[in-house]
């Protein structure tokens, strides 16, 4: 299995067919990634007291990182994990991470450091290019789970990533994070309202959460991101799992 470096990016831009959906595109600018990591590092280090354990377990070959999803609209844990990945591999290996439409609408610049519109076709394109990817199977339902369920990991009950790993004979690298869900407070997931309002069709979302925190006090959490509270964030990269060996 290959995991393309910067030379693979130029190849990817030339040869990968573009999906027409919302003009989605694939990018990874290593210099931009360096600047973003350099800028965010003091915030991660001093505001969130972020800690990433187990980077030595990151496999040298292409892999699928699978993590629990916390923090609402702000992909703080993805940025922390991505920063650890890039420091470990000296910014020579792209890491794409799948994100929801709403996040890209607020921060389209995330594309330059590897963000990709989350859907199966785009996941296939990233995998076909030989790049590694960070995915959050739990999606909106998990990232907007109520505050009192913050220590419960369900991945939204989704297991489709296992089929992808089996088909491509990839190892899955589990990643667990804690603390991001304490940067704000989810009061209600809002599944009932989202279902009846047709949010899945309109916004690809099955929740309409009510959240509390800064700067608005209490508001619909899917409308505006929060100003995160200074919770300590800890991420741990676990041993890669050979899904193919387990299946056989």
Tab-separated table of C-alpha atoms in Angstrom:
chain	number	residue	atom	x	y	z
A	1	UNK	CA	0.000	0.000	0.000
A	2	UNK	CA	1.414	3.397	-0.877
A	3	UNK	CA	1.036	6.646	0.982
A	4	UNK	CA	1.826	9.489	-1.426
A	5	UNK	CA	4.073	12.329	-0.350
A	6	UNK	CA	4.258	15.781	-1.878
A	7	UNK	CA	5.210	14.395	-5.278
A	8	UNK	CA	2.045	12.283	-5.166
A	9	UNK	CA	-0.054	15.407	-4.640
A	10	UNK	CA	0.875	16.903	-8.004
A	11	UNK	CA	0.033	13.566	-9.622
A	12	UNK	CA	-3.250	13.473	-7.764
A	13	UNK	CA	-4.281	16.957	-8.884
A	14	UNK	CA	-3.639	16.036	-12.500
A	15	UNK	CA	-5.174	12.592	-12.644
A	16	UNK	CA	-7.934	12.324	-10.048
A	17	UNK	CA	-11.361	12.994	-11.622
A	18	UNK	CA	-13.193	15.837	-9.923
A	19	UNK	CA	-16.633	15.203	-8.484
A	20	UNK	CA	-19.053	17.959	-9.351
A	21	UNK	CA	-20.679	18.030	-5.946
A	22	UNK	CA	-20.243	21.516	-4.489
A	23	UNK	CA	-17.011	21.912	-6.475
A	24	UNK	CA	-15.225	19.631	-4.029
A	25	UNK	CA	-11.476	19.461	-4.439
A	26	UNK	CA	-8.473	17.771	-2.876
A	27	UNK	CA	-5.522	19.713	-1.662
A	28	UNK	CA	-2.556	19.435	0.642
A	29	UNK	CA	-0.130	22.309	0.899
A	30	UNK	CA	2.736	21.248	3.194
A	31	UNK	CA	3.922	24.826	3.683
A	32	UNK	CA	0.430	25.923	4.652
A	33	UNK	CA	0.250	22.958	7.038
A	34	UNK	CA	3.532	24.070	8.637
A	35	UNK	CA	2.223	27.592	9.112
A	36	UNK	CA	-1.079	26.416	10.569
A	37	UNK	CA	0.642	24.041	13.000
A	38	UNK	CA	3.110	26.748	14.032
A	39	UNK	CA	0.258	29.197	14.624
A	40	UNK	CA	-1.996	26.770	16.494
A	41	UNK	CA	0.692	25.052	18.546
A	42	UNK	CA	0.712	27.651	21.377
A	43	UNK	CA	-3.092	27.427	21.568
A	44	UNK	CA	-2.973	23.630	21.712
A	45	UNK	CA	-0.108	23.631	24.189
A	46	UNK	CA	-1.188	26.338	26.638
A	47	UNK	CA	-4.934	26.853	26.194
A	48	UNK	CA	-5.997	23.226	25.748
A	49	UNK	CA	-2.915	21.619	27.357
A	50	UNK	CA	-3.196	19.165	24.457
A	51	UNK	CA	-1.408	15.845	24.674
A	52	UNK	CA	-1.099	13.253	21.927
A	53	UNK	CA	0.127	9.823	23.002
A	54	UNK	CA	1.299	6.946	20.852
A	55	UNK	CA	2.552	8.688	17.697
A	56	UNK	CA	5.199	5.963	17.505
A	57	UNK	CA	2.336	3.586	16.665
A	58	UNK	CA	1.488	5.396	13.417
A	59	UNK	CA	2.176	2.880	10.637
A	60	UNK	CA	4.563	3.793	7.805
A	61	UNK	CA	2.125	2.546	5.160
A	62	UNK	CA	-1.273	3.870	4.135
A	63	UNK	CA	-3.796	3.623	6.935
A	64	UNK	CA	-7.269	4.657	7.982
A	65	UNK	CA	-7.375	6.525	11.288
A	66	UNK	CA	-10.757	6.065	12.975
A	67	UNK	CA	-11.661	8.325	15.895
A	68	UNK	CA	-14.555	9.223	18.150
A	69	UNK	CA	-16.156	12.543	17.219
A	70	UNK	CA	-16.366	15.351	19.784
A	71	UNK	CA	-16.702	19.109	19.889
A	72	UNK	CA	-19.610	20.040	17.649
A	73	UNK	CA	-18.734	22.107	14.571
A	74	UNK	CA	-15.130	22.794	15.594
A	75	UNK	CA	-12.775	19.957	14.518
A	76	UNK	CA	-10.325	20.721	17.339
A	77	UNK	CA	-9.336	17.095	17.868
A	78	UNK	CA	-8.795	16.582	14.122
A	79	UNK	CA	-6.433	19.565	14.055
A	80	UNK	CA	-4.538	18.291	17.103
A	81	UNK	CA	-4.233	14.779	15.657
A	82	UNK	CA	-3.273	16.198	12.259
A	83	UNK	CA	-0.576	18.393	13.822
A	84	UNK	CA	0.874	15.350	15.609
A	85	UNK	CA	0.796	13.356	12.351
A	86	UNK	CA	2.599	16.054	10.379
A	87	UNK	CA	5.263	16.590	13.026
A	88	UNK	CA	5.833	12.830	13.182
A	89	UNK	CA	6.233	12.539	9.409
A	90	UNK	CA	7.950	15.924	8.932
A	91	UNK	CA	5.081	17.233	6.763
A	92	UNK	CA	5.975	14.771	4.001
A	93	UNK	CA	2.853	12.580	4.157
A	94	UNK	CA	-0.586	14.065	3.486
A	95	UNK	CA	-3.361	13.239	5.903
A	96	UNK	CA	-6.859	13.946	4.652
A	97	UNK	CA	-9.743	14.251	7.075
A	98	UNK	CA	-13.401	14.013	6.150
A	99	UNK	CA	-15.561	16.919	7.340
A	100	UNK	CA	-19.193	17.957	7.034
A	101	UNK	CA	-20.431	20.525	4.532
A	102	UNK	CA	-21.215	23.056	7.276
A	103	UNK	CA	-17.625	23.094	8.510
A	104	UNK	CA	-16.255	23.763	5.031
A	105	UNK	CA	-18.781	26.553	4.543
A	106	UNK	CA	-17.381	28.326	7.603
A	107	UNK	CA	-13.698	27.511	7.046
A	108	UNK	CA	-13.084	26.600	3.413
A	109	UNK	CA	-9.344	27.099	3.944
A	110	UNK	CA	-9.243	23.787	5.794
A	111	UNK	CA	-9.069	22.162	2.365
A	112	UNK	CA	-5.476	23.374	1.970
A	113	UNK	CA	-4.397	21.260	4.935
A	114	UNK	CA	-6.270	18.138	3.837
A	115	UNK	CA	-9.966	18.602	4.636
A	116	UNK	CA	-12.337	16.789	2.279
A	117	UNK	CA	-16.116	16.815	1.999
A	118	UNK	CA	-17.280	13.707	3.834
A	119	UNK	CA	-18.920	11.087	1.664
A	120	UNK	CA	-18.125	7.594	0.412
A	121	UNK	CA	-17.007	8.661	-3.051
A	122	UNK	CA	-14.512	11.151	-1.697
A	123	UNK	CA	-13.200	8.584	0.749
A	124	UNK	CA	-12.637	6.234	-2.184
A	125	UNK	CA	-10.801	8.954	-4.093
A	126	UNK	CA	-8.465	9.630	-1.190
A	127	UNK	CA	-7.811	5.929	-0.781
A	128	UNK	CA	-7.288	5.442	-4.536
A	129	UNK	CA	-4.611	8.154	-4.421
A	130	UNK	CA	-2.748	6.134	-1.796
A	131	UNK	CA	-3.176	8.698	0.964
A	132	UNK	CA	-4.065	8.099	4.580
A	133	UNK	CA	-7.298	9.478	5.990
A	134	UNK	CA	-8.802	10.412	9.339
A	135	UNK	CA	-12.507	9.609	9.620
A	136	UNK	CA	-15.198	10.122	12.227
A	137	UNK	CA	-17.901	7.480	11.650
A	138	UNK	CA	-20.045	8.925	14.451
A	139	UNK	CA	-20.642	12.097	12.416
A	140	UNK	CA	-23.076	14.728	13.730
A	141	UNK	CA	-24.955	12.312	15.981
A	142	UNK	CA	-21.825	11.610	18.023
A	143	UNK	CA	-20.242	15.065	17.958
A	144	UNK	CA	-23.498	16.534	19.266
A	145	UNK	CA	-24.254	13.863	21.862
A	146	UNK	CA	-25.421	15.339	25.188
A	147	UNK	CA	-22.757	16.464	27.638
A	148	UNK	CA	-23.573	13.682	30.113
A	149	UNK	CA	-22.794	11.119	27.399
A	150	UNK	CA	-19.382	12.659	26.597
A	151	UNK	CA	-17.466	9.625	27.891
A	152	UNK	CA	-19.473	7.202	25.781
A	153	UNK	CA	-18.074	6.223	22.372
A	154	UNK	CA	-20.435	4.625	19.867
A	155	UNK	CA	-19.116	5.755	16.449
A	156	UNK	CA	-22.787	6.277	15.663
A	157	UNK	CA	-23.145	2.523	15.235
A	158	UNK	CA	-21.506	2.856	11.815
A	159	UNK	CA	-19.154	0.137	10.581
A	160	UNK	CA	-18.853	0.935	6.872
A	161	UNK	CA	-15.184	1.869	7.328
A	162	UNK	CA	-14.478	-1.802	8.037
A	163	UNK	CA	-15.663	-2.737	4.537
A	164	UNK	CA	-13.370	-0.083	3.061
A	165	UNK	CA	-10.416	-1.408	5.046
A	166	UNK	CA	-11.137	-5.012	4.089
A	167	UNK	CA	-11.525	-4.215	0.398
A	168	UNK	CA	-8.229	-2.342	0.342
A	169	UNK	CA	-6.475	-4.635	2.837
A	170	UNK	CA	-5.592	-1.705	5.076
A	171	UNK	CA	-4.875	-1.660	8.752
A	172	UNK	CA	-7.208	0.524	10.826
A	173	UNK	CA	-5.541	2.794	13.368
A	174	UNK	CA	-7.905	3.633	16.256
A	175	UNK	CA	-7.626	7.074	17.838
A	176	UNK	CA	-9.364	8.051	21.065
A	177	UNK	CA	-9.764	11.620	22.280
A	178	UNK	CA	-11.112	13.092	25.495
A	179	UNK	CA	-11.743	16.656	26.563
A	180	UNK	CA	-12.995	18.277	23.371
A	181	UNK	CA	-16.590	17.611	24.413
A	182	UNK	CA	-15.950	19.721	27.515
A	183	UNK	CA	-15.185	22.869	25.492
A	184	UNK	CA	-18.945	23.482	25.363
A	185	UNK	CA	-22.123	21.810	26.623
A	186	UNK	CA	-24.604	19.951	24.435
A	187	UNK	CA	-27.994	20.152	26.116
A	188	UNK	CA	-30.007	18.232	23.513
A	189	UNK	CA	-29.151	16.410	20.306
A	190	UNK	CA	-32.399	17.444	18.630
A	191	UNK	CA	-32.853	14.272	16.597
A	192	UNK	CA	-36.657	14.390	16.737
A	193	UNK	CA	-36.856	17.927	15.349
A	194	UNK	CA	-34.182	17.310	12.690
A	195	UNK	CA	-36.020	14.264	11.393
A	196	UNK	CA	-39.353	16.058	11.081
A	197	UNK	CA	-37.815	19.187	9.580
A	198	UNK	CA	-36.098	17.176	6.840
A	199	UNK	CA	-32.585	18.157	7.876
A	200	UNK	CA	-31.074	14.989	6.439
A	201	UNK	CA	-32.295	15.931	2.976
A	202	UNK	CA	-31.537	19.636	3.300
A	203	UNK	CA	-28.244	19.632	5.219
A	204	UNK	CA	-27.067	15.997	5.405
A	205	UNK	CA	-27.643	16.202	9.164
A	206	UNK	CA	-29.763	14.114	11.504
A	207	UNK	CA	-29.518	16.475	14.500
A	208	UNK	CA	-30.542	20.007	15.479
A	209	UNK	CA	-28.644	20.406	18.744
A	210	UNK	CA	-29.117	22.967	21.495
A	211	UNK	CA	-25.805	23.898	23.090
A	212	UNK	CA	-24.537	26.142	25.870
A	213	UNK	CA	-21.238	27.960	26.161
A	214	UNK	CA	-19.416	30.961	24.791
A	215	UNK	CA	-20.115	33.390	23.231
A	216	UNK	CA	-23.929	33.174	22.907
A	217	UNK	CA	-24.988	31.398	26.092
A	218	UNK	CA	-27.584	28.986	24.642
A	219	UNK	CA	-28.149	28.602	20.904
A	220	UNK	CA	-28.749	26.050	18.095
A	221	UNK	CA	-25.312	24.476	17.900
A	222	UNK	CA	-25.424	23.622	14.207
A	223	UNK	CA	-25.780	27.303	13.258
A	224	UNK	CA	-22.639	28.815	14.765
A	225	UNK	CA	-19.492	27.261	16.237
A	226	UNK	CA	-18.650	27.872	19.869
A	227	UNK	CA	-15.783	29.787	21.396
A	228	UNK	CA	-14.230	26.748	23.090
A	229	UNK	CA	-13.664	26.647	26.822
A	230	UNK	CA	-10.105	25.772	27.960
A	231	UNK	CA	-10.602	22.055	28.647
A	232	UNK	CA	-7.594	19.743	28.659
A	233	UNK	CA	-7.574	17.607	25.514
A	234	UNK	CA	-5.887	14.217	25.392
A	235	UNK	CA	-5.647	12.032	22.281
A	236	UNK	CA	-4.153	8.563	22.097
A	237	UNK	CA	-3.206	6.636	18.977
A	238	UNK	CA	-3.710	2.930	19.571
A	239	UNK	CA	-2.091	-0.058	17.917
A	240	UNK	CA	-3.168	-0.498	14.276
A	241	UNK	CA	-5.638	-3.353	13.773
A	242	UNK	CA	-5.141	-5.829	10.950
A	243	UNK	CA	-8.787	-6.170	9.927
A	244	UNK	CA	-7.945	-8.618	7.133
A	245	UNK	CA	-6.183	-11.012	9.497
A	246	UNK	CA	-9.122	-10.901	11.905
A	247	UNK	CA	-11.581	-11.557	9.071
A	248	UNK	CA	-9.627	-14.560	7.859
